[in-house]
GROMACS .gro file of N, CA and C in nm:
model
  516
    1MET      N    1  -1.060   3.486  -1.048
    1MET     CA    2  -1.014   3.374  -1.146
    1MET      C    3  -1.123   3.352  -1.256
    2THR      N    4  -1.111   3.350  -1.369
    2THR     CA    5  -1.218   3.319  -1.459
    2THR      C    6  -1.246   3.170  -1.474
    3ASP      N    7  -1.345   3.143  -1.533
    3ASP     CA    8  -1.377   2.997  -1.546
    3ASP      C    9  -1.283   2.926  -1.633
    4ALA      N   10  -1.229   2.994  -1.747
    4ALA     CA   11  -1.130   2.951  -1.829
    4ALA      C   12  -0.992   2.921  -1.766
    5ASN      N   13  -0.960   3.002  -1.657
    5ASN     CA   14  -0.837   3.005  -1.610
    5ASN      C   15  -0.841   2.887  -1.494
    6ARG      N   16  -0.951   2.878  -1.428
    6ARG     CA   17  -0.974   2.782  -1.334
    6ARG      C   18  -0.962   2.637  -1.391
    7GLU      N   19  -1.021   2.622  -1.519
    7GLU     CA   20  -1.032   2.490  -1.585
    7GLU      C   21  -0.893   2.456  -1.634
    8ASN      N   22  -0.819   2.570  -1.684
    8ASN     CA   23  -0.681   2.547  -1.725
    8ASN      C   24  -0.577   2.498  -1.610
    9ALA      N   25  -0.610   2.563  -1.485
    9ALA     CA   26  -0.556   2.522  -1.363
    9ALA      C   27  -0.556   2.378  -1.338
   10ARG      N   28  -0.686   2.343  -1.328
   10ARG     CA   29  -0.738   2.196  -1.308
   10ARG      C   30  -0.661   2.099  -1.407
   11GLU      N   31  -0.662   2.152  -1.532
   11GLU     CA   32  -0.603   2.046  -1.623
   11GLU      C   33  -0.444   2.041  -1.603
   12GLN      N   34  -0.385   2.149  -1.564
   12GLN     CA   35  -0.230   2.147  -1.523
   12GLN      C   36  -0.219   2.062  -1.408
   13ARG      N   37  -0.303   2.068  -1.317
   13ARG     CA   38  -0.280   1.993  -1.206
   13ARG      C   39  -0.289   1.857  -1.228
   14VAL      N   40  -0.379   1.807  -1.310
   14VAL     CA   41  -0.404   1.647  -1.336
   14VAL      C   42  -0.278   1.621  -1.417
   15ARG      N   43  -0.238   1.709  -1.510
   15ARG     CA   44  -0.108   1.660  -1.581
   15ARG      C   45   0.007   1.641  -1.488
   16GLN      N   46   0.019   1.727  -1.401
   16GLN     CA   47   0.139   1.706  -1.292
   16GLN      C   48   0.103   1.585  -1.211
   17TRP      N   49  -0.001   1.555  -1.178
   17TRP     CA   50  -0.040   1.420  -1.116
   17TRP      C   51   0.000   1.318  -1.185
   18MET      N   52  -0.043   1.311  -1.311
   18MET     CA   53  -0.002   1.191  -1.395
   18MET      C   54   0.155   1.180  -1.418
   19GLN      N   55   0.222   1.283  -1.431
   19GLN     CA   56   0.367   1.279  -1.436
   19GLN      C   57   0.409   1.236  -1.293
   20ASP      N   58   0.373   1.284  -1.180
   20ASP     CA   59   0.424   1.229  -1.043
   20ASP      C   60   0.397   1.099  -1.011
   21TYR      N   61   0.260   1.071  -1.033
   21TYR     CA   62   0.209   0.940  -0.983
   21TYR      C   63   0.154   0.848  -1.078
   22GLY      N   64   0.186   0.862  -1.215
   22GLY     CA   65   0.129   0.766  -1.314
   22GLY      C   66   0.187   0.640  -1.306
   23ASN      N   67   0.316   0.635  -1.272
   23ASN     CA   68   0.397   0.506  -1.263
   23ASN      C   69   0.365   0.421  -1.155
   24THR      N   70   0.354   0.491  -1.039
   24THR     CA   71   0.330   0.416  -0.906
   24THR      C   72   0.178   0.361  -0.925
   25LEU      N   73   0.083   0.447  -0.964
   25LEU     CA   74  -0.053   0.401  -0.984
   25LEU      C   75  -0.076   0.291  -1.077
   26GLN      N   76   0.022   0.292  -1.194
   26GLN     CA   77   0.007   0.182  -1.281
   26GLN      C   78   0.054   0.041  -1.212
   27ARG      N   79   0.174   0.039  -1.141
   27ARG     CA   80   0.209  -0.068  -1.070
   27ARG      C   81   0.107  -0.110  -0.966
   28ILE      N   82   0.049  -0.024  -0.896
   28ILE     CA   83  -0.062  -0.064  -0.808
   28ILE      C   84  -0.182  -0.135  -0.882
   29CYS      N   85  -0.209  -0.069  -0.963
   29CYS     CA   86  -0.335  -0.123  -1.056
   29CYS      C   87  -0.301  -0.254  -1.106
   30PHE      N   88  -0.172  -0.275  -1.166
   30PHE     CA   89  -0.137  -0.394  -1.220
   30PHE      C   90  -0.134  -0.511  -1.118
   31LEU      N   91  -0.079  -0.472  -1.011
   31LEU     CA   92  -0.079  -0.566  -0.890
   31LEU      C   93  -0.213  -0.617  -0.841
   32TYR      N   94  -0.295  -0.532  -0.844
   32TYR     CA   95  -0.444  -0.560  -0.794
   32TYR      C   96  -0.516  -0.626  -0.924
   33LEU      N   97  -0.483  -0.604  -1.038
   33LEU     CA   98  -0.554  -0.671  -1.152
   33LEU      C   99  -0.496  -0.767  -1.236
   34SER      N  100  -0.352  -0.766  -1.216
   34SER     CA  101  -0.286  -0.873  -1.286
   34SER      C  102  -0.300  -0.870  -1.437
   35ASP      N  103  -0.319  -0.763  -1.494
   35ASP     CA  104  -0.341  -0.735  -1.634
   35ASP      C  105  -0.293  -0.604  -1.674
   36ALA      N  106  -0.202  -0.588  -1.756
   36ALA     CA  107  -0.133  -0.464  -1.797
   36ALA      C  108  -0.237  -0.368  -1.868
   37SER      N  109  -0.325  -0.420  -1.965
   37SER     CA  110  -0.412  -0.339  -2.025
   37SER      C  111  -0.529  -0.271  -1.923
   38LEU      N  112  -0.565  -0.378  -1.837
   38LEU     CA  113  -0.680  -0.325  -1.751
   38LEU      C  114  -0.613  -0.233  -1.645
   39ALA      N  115  -0.490  -0.253  -1.619
   39ALA     CA  116  -0.418  -0.151  -1.517
   39ALA      C  117  -0.421  -0.012  -1.586
   40GLU      N  118  -0.381  -0.009  -1.717
   40GLU     CA  119  -0.376   0.118  -1.796
   40GLU      C  120  -0.517   0.169  -1.785
   41ASP      N  121  -0.615   0.112  -1.818
   41ASP     CA  122  -0.753   0.155  -1.808
   41ASP      C  123  -0.793   0.218  -1.662
   42ALA      N  124  -0.750   0.130  -1.567
   42ALA     CA  125  -0.781   0.174  -1.433
   42ALA      C  126  -0.717   0.318  -1.399
   43VAL      N  127  -0.599   0.316  -1.444
   43VAL     CA  128  -0.518   0.445  -1.411
   43VAL      C  129  -0.575   0.562  -1.488
   44GLN      N  130  -0.613   0.541  -1.612
   44GLN     CA  131  -0.693   0.654  -1.678
   44GLN      C  132  -0.824   0.690  -1.616
   45GLU      N  133  -0.890   0.591  -1.562
   45GLU     CA  134  -1.017   0.609  -1.505
   45GLU      C  135  -0.990   0.676  -1.370
   46THR      N  136  -0.885   0.654  -1.300
   46THR     CA  137  -0.844   0.716  -1.180
   46THR      C  138  -0.822   0.863  -1.193
   47PHE      N  139  -0.750   0.893  -1.296
   47PHE     CA  140  -0.712   1.048  -1.320
   47PHE      C  141  -0.848   1.119  -1.364
   48LEU      N  142  -0.933   1.045  -1.429
   48LEU     CA  143  -1.062   1.115  -1.473
   48LEU      C  144  -1.142   1.127  -1.334
   49LYS      N  145  -1.145   1.028  -1.263
   49LYS     CA  146  -1.221   1.046  -1.124
   49LYS      C  147  -1.167   1.156  -1.058
   50ALA      N  148  -1.039   1.165  -1.057
   50ALA     CA  149  -0.960   1.277  -0.958
   50ALA      C  150  -0.995   1.403  -1.023
   51TRP      N  151  -0.989   1.420  -1.149
   51TRP     CA  152  -1.023   1.556  -1.211
   51TRP      C  153  -1.171   1.590  -1.179
   52ARG      N  154  -1.256   1.505  -1.196
   52ARG     CA  155  -1.389   1.518  -1.160
   52ARG      C  156  -1.429   1.572  -0.989
   53SER      N  157  -1.331   1.506  -0.908
   53SER     CA  158  -1.342   1.519  -0.779
   53SER      C  159  -1.242   1.613  -0.707
   54MET      N  160  -1.180   1.691  -0.776
   54MET     CA  161  -1.066   1.779  -0.749
   54MET      C  162  -1.112   1.865  -0.623
   55ASP      N  163  -1.234   1.919  -0.632
   55ASP     CA  164  -1.279   2.004  -0.528
   55ASP      C  165  -1.296   1.937  -0.389
   56GLN      N  166  -1.332   1.806  -0.411
   56GLN     CA  167  -1.339   1.721  -0.271
   56GLN      C  168  -1.202   1.719  -0.221
   57PHE      N  169  -1.095   1.686  -0.297
   57PHE     CA  170  -0.972   1.688  -0.251
   57PHE      C  171  -0.925   1.794  -0.171
   58GLU      N  172  -0.959   1.920  -0.230
   58GLU     CA  173  -0.923   2.039  -0.164
   58GLU      C  174  -0.978   2.058  -0.029
   59GLY      N  175  -1.082   1.997  -0.004
   59GLY     CA  176  -1.157   2.003   0.135
   59GLY      C  177  -1.079   1.890   0.246
   60ARG      N  178  -0.996   1.807   0.199
   60ARG     CA  179  -0.947   1.721   0.287
   60ARG      C  180  -0.825   1.765   0.357
   61ASN      N  181  -0.815   1.761   0.485
   61ASN     CA  182  -0.712   1.806   0.567
   61ASN      C  183  -0.625   1.698   0.591
   62GLY      N  184  -0.485   1.737   0.561
   62GLY     CA  185  -0.396   1.636   0.597
   62GLY      C  186  -0.363   1.517   0.488
   63SER      N  187  -0.432   1.502   0.404
   63SER     CA  188  -0.434   1.399   0.295
   63SER      C  189  -0.322   1.439   0.188
   64SER      N  190  -0.224   1.346   0.155
   64SER     CA  191  -0.148   1.385   0.047
   64SER      C  192  -0.222   1.350  -0.091
   65GLU      N  193  -0.164   1.414  -0.177
   65GLU     CA  194  -0.222   1.389  -0.330
   65GLU      C  195  -0.210   1.223  -0.356
   66LYS      N  196  -0.071   1.182  -0.310
   66LYS     CA  197  -0.040   1.040  -0.349
   66LYS      C  198  -0.141   0.945  -0.277
   67THR      N  199  -0.172   0.966  -0.154
   67THR     CA  200  -0.254   0.897  -0.070
   67THR      C  201  -0.406   0.898  -0.141
   68TRP      N  202  -0.464   1.015  -0.183
   68TRP     CA  203  -0.593   1.042  -0.235
   68TRP      C  204  -0.597   0.963  -0.368
   69LEU      N  205  -0.499   0.987  -0.449
   69LEU     CA  206  -0.502   0.920  -0.575
   69LEU      C  207  -0.486   0.767  -0.561
   70THR      N  208  -0.410   0.722  -0.460
   70THR     CA  209  -0.393   0.568  -0.445
   70THR      C  210  -0.534   0.516  -0.402
   71ARG      N  211  -0.590   0.583  -0.326
   71ARG     CA  212  -0.728   0.534  -0.269
   71ARG      C  213  -0.831   0.528  -0.393
   72ILE      N  214  -0.819   0.632  -0.488
   72ILE     CA  215  -0.910   0.635  -0.596
   72ILE      C  216  -0.885   0.519  -0.682
   73ALA      N  217  -0.760   0.490  -0.707
   73ALA     CA  218  -0.702   0.379  -0.800
   73ALA      C  219  -0.742   0.241  -0.737
   74ILE      N  220  -0.719   0.231  -0.596
   74ILE     CA  221  -0.763   0.094  -0.537
   74ILE      C  222  -0.922   0.070  -0.548
   75ASN      N  223  -0.995   0.198  -0.521
   75ASN     CA  224  -1.130   0.164  -0.543
   75ASN      C  225  -1.177   0.135  -0.676
   76THR      N  226  -1.116   0.203  -0.775
   76THR     CA  227  -1.129   0.172  -0.918
   76THR      C  228  -1.111   0.007  -0.956
   77CYS      N  229  -1.003  -0.030  -0.888
   77CYS     CA  230  -0.975  -0.175  -0.916
   77CYS      C  231  -1.063  -0.267  -0.853
   78LYS      N  232  -1.109  -0.225  -0.738
   78LYS     CA  233  -1.211  -0.298  -0.652
   78LYS      C  234  -1.348  -0.294  -0.746
   79ASP      N  235  -1.379  -0.198  -0.796
   79ASP     CA  236  -1.505  -0.178  -0.902
   79ASP      C  237  -1.476  -0.281  -1.003
   80TYR      N  238  -1.374  -0.286  -1.056
   80TYR     CA  239  -1.350  -0.387  -1.171
   80TYR      C  240  -1.370  -0.535  -1.114
   81TYR      N  241  -1.335  -0.554  -0.985
   81TYR     CA  242  -1.351  -0.698  -0.929
   81TYR      C  243  -1.504  -0.718  -0.917
   82ARG      N  244  -1.559  -0.625  -0.892
   82ARG     CA  245  -1.714  -0.640  -0.860
   82ARG      C  246  -1.801  -0.651  -0.994
   83SER      N  247  -1.738  -0.628  -1.102
   83SER     CA  248  -1.814  -0.633  -1.235
   83SER      C  249  -1.842  -0.770  -1.252
   84ASN      N  250  -1.947  -0.804  -1.341
   84ASN     CA  251  -1.981  -0.937  -1.390
   84ASN      C  252  -1.871  -0.988  -1.466
   85TRP      N  253  -1.827  -0.913  -1.551
   85TRP     CA  254  -1.708  -0.954  -1.647
   85TRP      C  255  -1.598  -1.017  -1.583
   86TRP      N  256  -1.570  -0.954  -1.472
   86TRP     CA  257  -1.433  -1.003  -1.382
   86TRP      C  258  -1.462  -1.140  -1.333
   87ARG      N  259  -1.589  -1.159  -1.295
   87ARG     CA  260  -1.611  -1.296  -1.217
   87ARG      C  261  -1.597  -1.410  -1.316
   88ILE      N  262  -1.617  -1.386  -1.447
   88ILE     CA  263  -1.595  -1.498  -1.549
   88ILE      C  264  -1.460  -1.509  -1.594
   89ARG      N  265  -1.380  -1.395  -1.579
   89ARG     CA  266  -1.250  -1.383  -1.632
   89ARG      C  267  -1.140  -1.473  -1.557
   90SER      N  268  -1.047  -1.533  -1.607
   90SER     CA  269  -0.953  -1.598  -1.539
   90SER      C  270  -0.850  -1.490  -1.507
   91THR      N  271  -0.807  -1.491  -1.367
   91THR     CA  272  -0.722  -1.392  -1.322
   91THR      C  273  -0.580  -1.442  -1.308
   92ALA      N  274  -0.564  -1.577  -1.337
   92ALA     CA  275  -0.427  -1.619  -1.343
   92ALA      C  276  -0.344  -1.584  -1.421
   93ARG      N  277  -0.221  -1.519  -1.384
   93ARG     CA  278  -0.121  -1.464  -1.481
   93ARG      C  279   0.007  -1.512  -1.412
   94SER      N  280   0.107  -1.534  -1.507
   94SER     CA  281   0.237  -1.567  -1.455
   94SER      C  282   0.310  -1.461  -1.450
   95LEU      N  283   0.435  -1.453  -1.362
   95LEU     CA  284   0.519  -1.343  -1.354
   95LEU      C  285   0.582  -1.286  -1.486
   96GLU      N  286   0.596  -1.393  -1.577
   96GLU     CA  287   0.652  -1.347  -1.703
   96GLU      C  288   0.559  -1.254  -1.786
   97ASP      N  289   0.423  -1.255  -1.757
   97ASP     CA  290   0.333  -1.162  -1.811
   97ASP      C  291   0.338  -1.019  -1.775
   98VAL      N  292   0.417  -1.007  -1.668
   98VAL     CA  293   0.429  -0.859  -1.618
   98VAL      C  294   0.518  -0.780  -1.695
   99PRO      N  295   0.462  -0.661  -1.750
   99PRO     CA  296   0.539  -0.574  -1.838
   99PRO      C  297   0.676  -0.543  -1.765
  100GLU      N  298   0.779  -0.534  -1.848
  100GLU     CA  299   0.912  -0.500  -1.808
  100GLU      C  300   0.915  -0.372  -1.718
  101LYS      N  301   0.839  -0.277  -1.770
  101LYS     CA  302   0.862  -0.139  -1.696
  101LYS      C  303   0.785  -0.131  -1.565
  102LEU      N  304   0.718  -0.251  -1.527
  102LEU     CA  305   0.644  -0.262  -1.401
  102LEU      C  306   0.719  -0.366  -1.316
  103MET      N  307   0.821  -0.428  -1.360
  103MET     CA  308   0.903  -0.506  -1.280
  103MET      C  309   1.047  -0.455  -1.265
  104SER      N  310   1.054  -0.364  -1.161
  104SER     CA  311   1.169  -0.307  -1.135
  104SER      C  312   1.241  -0.368  -1.018
  105MET      N  313   1.275  -0.510  -1.030
  105MET     CA  314   1.336  -0.576  -0.913
  105MET      C  315   1.437  -0.678  -0.961
  106ALA      N  316   1.501  -0.722  -0.888
  106ALA     CA  317   1.608  -0.824  -0.919
  106ALA      C  318   1.540  -0.956  -0.932
  107ALA      N  319   1.620  -1.041  -0.991
  107ALA     CA  320   1.565  -1.187  -1.032
  107ALA      C  321   1.545  -1.256  -0.908
  108ASP      N  322   1.630  -1.220  -0.797
  108ASP     CA  323   1.613  -1.307  -0.669
  108ASP      C  324   1.497  -1.273  -0.607
  109ASP      N  325   1.435  -1.156  -0.618
  109ASP     CA  326   1.314  -1.118  -0.550
  109ASP      C  327   1.192  -1.179  -0.616
  110ARG      N  328   1.196  -1.236  -0.736
  110ARG     CA  329   1.082  -1.286  -0.795
  110ARG      C  330   0.999  -1.379  -0.729
  111ASP      N  331   1.077  -1.474  -0.662
  111ASP     CA  332   0.993  -1.569  -0.577
  111ASP      C  333   0.898  -1.516  -0.464
  112LEU      N  334   0.985  -1.420  -0.402
  112LEU     CA  335   0.910  -1.357  -0.305
  112LEU      C  336   0.785  -1.273  -0.350
  113PHE      N  337   0.822  -1.216  -0.463
  113PHE     CA  338   0.701  -1.137  -0.530
  113PHE      C  339   0.586  -1.218  -0.569
  114THR      N  340   0.611  -1.340  -0.623
  114THR     CA  341   0.515  -1.427  -0.664
  114THR      C  342   0.433  -1.479  -0.551
  115ASP      N  343   0.499  -1.510  -0.433
  115ASP     CA  344   0.433  -1.547  -0.306
  115ASP      C  345   0.334  -1.429  -0.257
  116ILE      N  346   0.399  -1.306  -0.275
  116ILE     CA  347   0.299  -1.186  -0.226
  116ILE      C  348   0.182  -1.172  -0.312
  117LEU      N  349   0.197  -1.199  -0.451
  117LEU     CA  350   0.082  -1.190  -0.530
  117LEU      C  351  -0.016  -1.302  -0.505
  118SER      N  352   0.030  -1.406  -0.448
  118SER     CA  353  -0.067  -1.513  -0.427
  118SER      C  354  -0.138  -1.492  -0.294
  119LEU      N  355  -0.111  -1.392  -0.220
  119LEU     CA  356  -0.181  -1.366  -0.085
  119LEU      C  357  -0.333  -1.323  -0.106
  120PRO      N  358  -0.420  -1.353  -0.028
  120PRO     CA  359  -0.551  -1.279  -0.040
  120PRO      C  360  -0.534  -1.134  -0.075
  121GLN      N  361  -0.628  -1.048  -0.138
  121GLN     CA  362  -0.627  -0.921  -0.182
  121GLN      C  363  -0.603  -0.828  -0.064
  122LYS      N  364  -0.673  -0.839   0.053
  122LYS     CA  365  -0.651  -0.752   0.163
  122LYS      C  366  -0.515  -0.756   0.227
  123TYR      N  367  -0.450  -0.868   0.216
  123TYR     CA  368  -0.307  -0.890   0.271
  123TYR      C  369  -0.228  -0.837   0.171
  124LYS      N  370  -0.228  -0.869   0.041
  124LYS     CA  371  -0.147  -0.838  -0.050
  124LYS      C  372  -0.134  -0.678  -0.064
  125ALA      N  373  -0.242  -0.620  -0.051
  125ALA     CA  374  -0.236  -0.472  -0.073
  125ALA      C  375  -0.166  -0.400   0.039
  126VAL      N  376  -0.164  -0.436   0.158
  126VAL     CA  377  -0.091  -0.375   0.276
  126VAL      C  378   0.046  -0.403   0.244
  127ILE      N  379   0.088  -0.530   0.198
  127ILE     CA  380   0.237  -0.547   0.194
  127ILE      C  381   0.290  -0.480   0.069
  128LEU      N  382   0.221  -0.466  -0.033
  128LEU     CA  383   0.257  -0.396  -0.148
  128LEU      C  384   0.276  -0.249  -0.127
  129LEU      N  385   0.169  -0.195  -0.052
  129LEU     CA  386   0.174  -0.044  -0.021
  129LEU      C  387   0.288  -0.012   0.079
  130TYR      N  388   0.306  -0.095   0.165
  130TYR     CA  389   0.416  -0.072   0.273
  130TYR      C  390   0.553  -0.098   0.225
  131TYR      N  391   0.570  -0.212   0.176
  131TYR     CA  392   0.712  -0.247   0.134
  131TYR      C  393   0.748  -0.199  -0.015
  132TYR      N  394   0.673  -0.199  -0.103
  132TYR     CA  395   0.694  -0.177  -0.240
  132TYR      C  396   0.672  -0.040  -0.280
  133GLN      N  397   0.562   0.041  -0.219
  133GLN     CA  398   0.551   0.175  -0.235
  133GLN      C  399   0.585   0.270  -0.132
  134GLU      N  400   0.632   0.202  -0.015
  134GLU     CA  401   0.696   0.261   0.097
  134GLU      C  402   0.598   0.384   0.167
  135MET      N  403   0.476   0.338   0.163
  135MET     CA  404   0.381   0.432   0.211
  135MET      C  405   0.391   0.391   0.360
  136PRO      N  406   0.359   0.503   0.447
  136PRO     CA  407   0.356   0.492   0.598
  136PRO      C  408   0.217   0.419   0.635
  137GLN      N  409   0.215   0.363   0.739
  137GLN     CA  410   0.079   0.291   0.780
  137GLN      C  411  -0.033   0.382   0.786
  138ARG      N  412  -0.021   0.525   0.836
  138ARG     CA  413  -0.126   0.597   0.839
  138ARG      C  414  -0.177   0.631   0.703
  139GLU      N  415  -0.093   0.632   0.605
  139GLU     CA  416  -0.142   0.674   0.455
  139GLU      C  417  -0.213   0.548   0.396
  140ILE      N  418  -0.167   0.419   0.427
  140ILE     CA  419  -0.227   0.297   0.394
  140ILE      C  420  -0.364   0.300   0.436
  141ALA      N  421  -0.363   0.322   0.579
  141ALA     CA  422  -0.502   0.324   0.620
  141ALA      C  423  -0.593   0.403   0.558
  142GLU      N  424  -0.555   0.524   0.529
  142GLU     CA  425  -0.633   0.628   0.466
  142GLU      C  426  -0.663   0.577   0.308
  143ALA      N  427  -0.564   0.520   0.249
  143ALA     CA  428  -0.593   0.481   0.102
  143ALA      C  429  -0.684   0.360   0.101
  144LEU      N  430  -0.681   0.263   0.193
  144LEU     CA  431  -0.748   0.153   0.182
  144LEU      C  432  -0.894   0.183   0.275
  145GLY      N  433  -0.904   0.286   0.335
  145GLY     CA  434  -1.033   0.304   0.412
  145GLY      C  435  -1.039   0.220   0.538
  146ILE      N  436  -0.934   0.170   0.592
  146ILE     CA  437  -0.936   0.106   0.720
  146ILE      C  438  -0.856   0.179   0.822
  147SER      N  439  -0.861   0.122   0.961
  147SER     CA  440  -0.798   0.195   1.071
  147SER      C  441  -0.644   0.155   1.060
  148ARG      N  442  -0.553   0.234   1.126
  148ARG     CA  443  -0.422   0.215   1.126
  148ARG      C  444  -0.390   0.081   1.205
  149PRO      N  445  -0.459   0.052   1.315
  149PRO     CA  446  -0.427  -0.083   1.376
  149PRO      C  447  -0.464  -0.188   1.291
  150MET      N  448  -0.560  -0.158   1.192
  150MET     CA  449  -0.597  -0.290   1.109
  150MET      C  450  -0.491  -0.311   1.014
  151VAL      N  451  -0.425  -0.196   0.960
  151VAL     CA  452  -0.317  -0.205   0.878
  151VAL      C  453  -0.211  -0.280   0.948
  152SER      N  454  -0.166  -0.255   1.057
  152SER     CA  455  -0.069  -0.330   1.131
  152SER      C  456  -0.104  -0.470   1.146
  153HIS      N  457  -0.226  -0.492   1.173
  153HIS     CA  458  -0.277  -0.634   1.183
  153HIS      C  459  -0.264  -0.718   1.052
  154ARG      N  460  -0.301  -0.652   0.953
  154ARG     CA  461  -0.285  -0.719   0.812
  154ARG      C  462  -0.158  -0.755   0.774
  155LEU      N  463  -0.056  -0.642   0.810
  155LEU     CA  464   0.082  -0.663   0.778
  155LEU      C  465   0.133  -0.786   0.856
  156HIS      N  466   0.109  -0.781   0.987
  156HIS     CA  467   0.159  -0.903   1.055
  156HIS      C  468   0.104  -1.036   1.012
  157LYS      N  469  -0.036  -1.038   0.985
  157LYS     CA  470  -0.087  -1.179   0.927
  157LYS      C  471  -0.036  -1.204   0.801
  158ALA      N  472  -0.011  -1.108   0.708
  158ALA     CA  473   0.040  -1.140   0.579
  158ALA      C  474   0.193  -1.185   0.576
  159LEU      N  475   0.265  -1.131   0.682
  159LEU     CA  476   0.397  -1.192   0.699
  159LEU      C  477   0.396  -1.327   0.754
  160LYS      N  478   0.307  -1.358   0.852
  160LYS     CA  479   0.289  -1.494   0.878
  160LYS      C  480   0.253  -1.593   0.793
  161MET      N  481   0.155  -1.548   0.694
  161MET     CA  482   0.119  -1.624   0.579
  161MET      C  483   0.236  -1.655   0.493
  162LEU      N  484   0.326  -1.564   0.454
  162LEU     CA  485   0.424  -1.573   0.383
  162LEU      C  486   0.539  -1.673   0.453
  163GLU      N  487   0.542  -1.649   0.575
  163GLU     CA  488   0.630  -1.748   0.653
  163GLU      C  489   0.594  -1.882   0.625
  164MET      N  490   0.462  -1.919   0.642
  164MET     CA  491   0.401  -2.047   0.642
  164MET      C  492   0.426  -2.093   0.511
  165ALA      N  493   0.412  -2.018   0.403
  165ALA     CA  494   0.433  -2.062   0.255
  165ALA      C  495   0.573  -2.121   0.239
  166TRP      N  496   0.667  -2.036   0.289
  166TRP     CA  497   0.806  -2.063   0.267
  166TRP      C  498   0.850  -2.183   0.357
  167ARG      N  499   0.787  -2.202   0.464
  167ARG     CA  500   0.822  -2.332   0.542
  167ARG      C  501   0.765  -2.461   0.443
  168GLU      N  502   0.645  -2.452   0.403
  168GLU     CA  503   0.586  -2.550   0.311
  168GLU      C  504   0.672  -2.572   0.183
  169GLU      N  505   0.723  -2.472   0.136
  169GLU     CA  506   0.814  -2.490   0.015
  169GLU      C  507   0.958  -2.565   0.064
  170ASP      N  508   0.999  -2.520   0.184
  170ASP     CA  509   1.124  -2.573   0.221
  170ASP      C  510   1.094  -2.730   0.274
  171ALA      N  511   0.982  -2.752   0.311
  171ALA     CA  512   0.961  -2.905   0.326
  171ALA      C  513   0.952  -2.981   0.210
  172ARG      N  514   0.926  -2.929   0.106
  172ARG     CA  515   0.915  -3.010  -0.019
  172ARG      C  516   1.045  -3.058  -0.062
   0.00000   0.00000   0.00000
């Protein structure tokens, strides 16, 4: 295969990833960053990183494209969190700020979703990936770079935190 053909194949593959996983990664990045513009930037950066690291993906055994891309997207969002700019930025956003294309849920679920968004990041991530992206715990572990038992632990703890929040709301 010539260099030109190899490069063309790589570009086609990234285009296919964008088509197949772009909306999913957009949702994940938005949920991490609570900002639609930053989420779009993070997704673009994710695909750029994936294109640059495509050869590394080829060497991974048993990892799905979706899991690999999700991990890149999450790490990109974490990089945003580590930046000095992020530390001075207000991250408070209301549910009304969520772009309509990212909110594919019934109105009844919005309270639950708001409670999930208020969880600490490490618990919010496992809830969103497990329940909203329907990823198996094994893939979540790989995407987040943690063990499968840790995913199970965080899911359990997140559900307990949500339960406590609901009890507090009911008591008011």
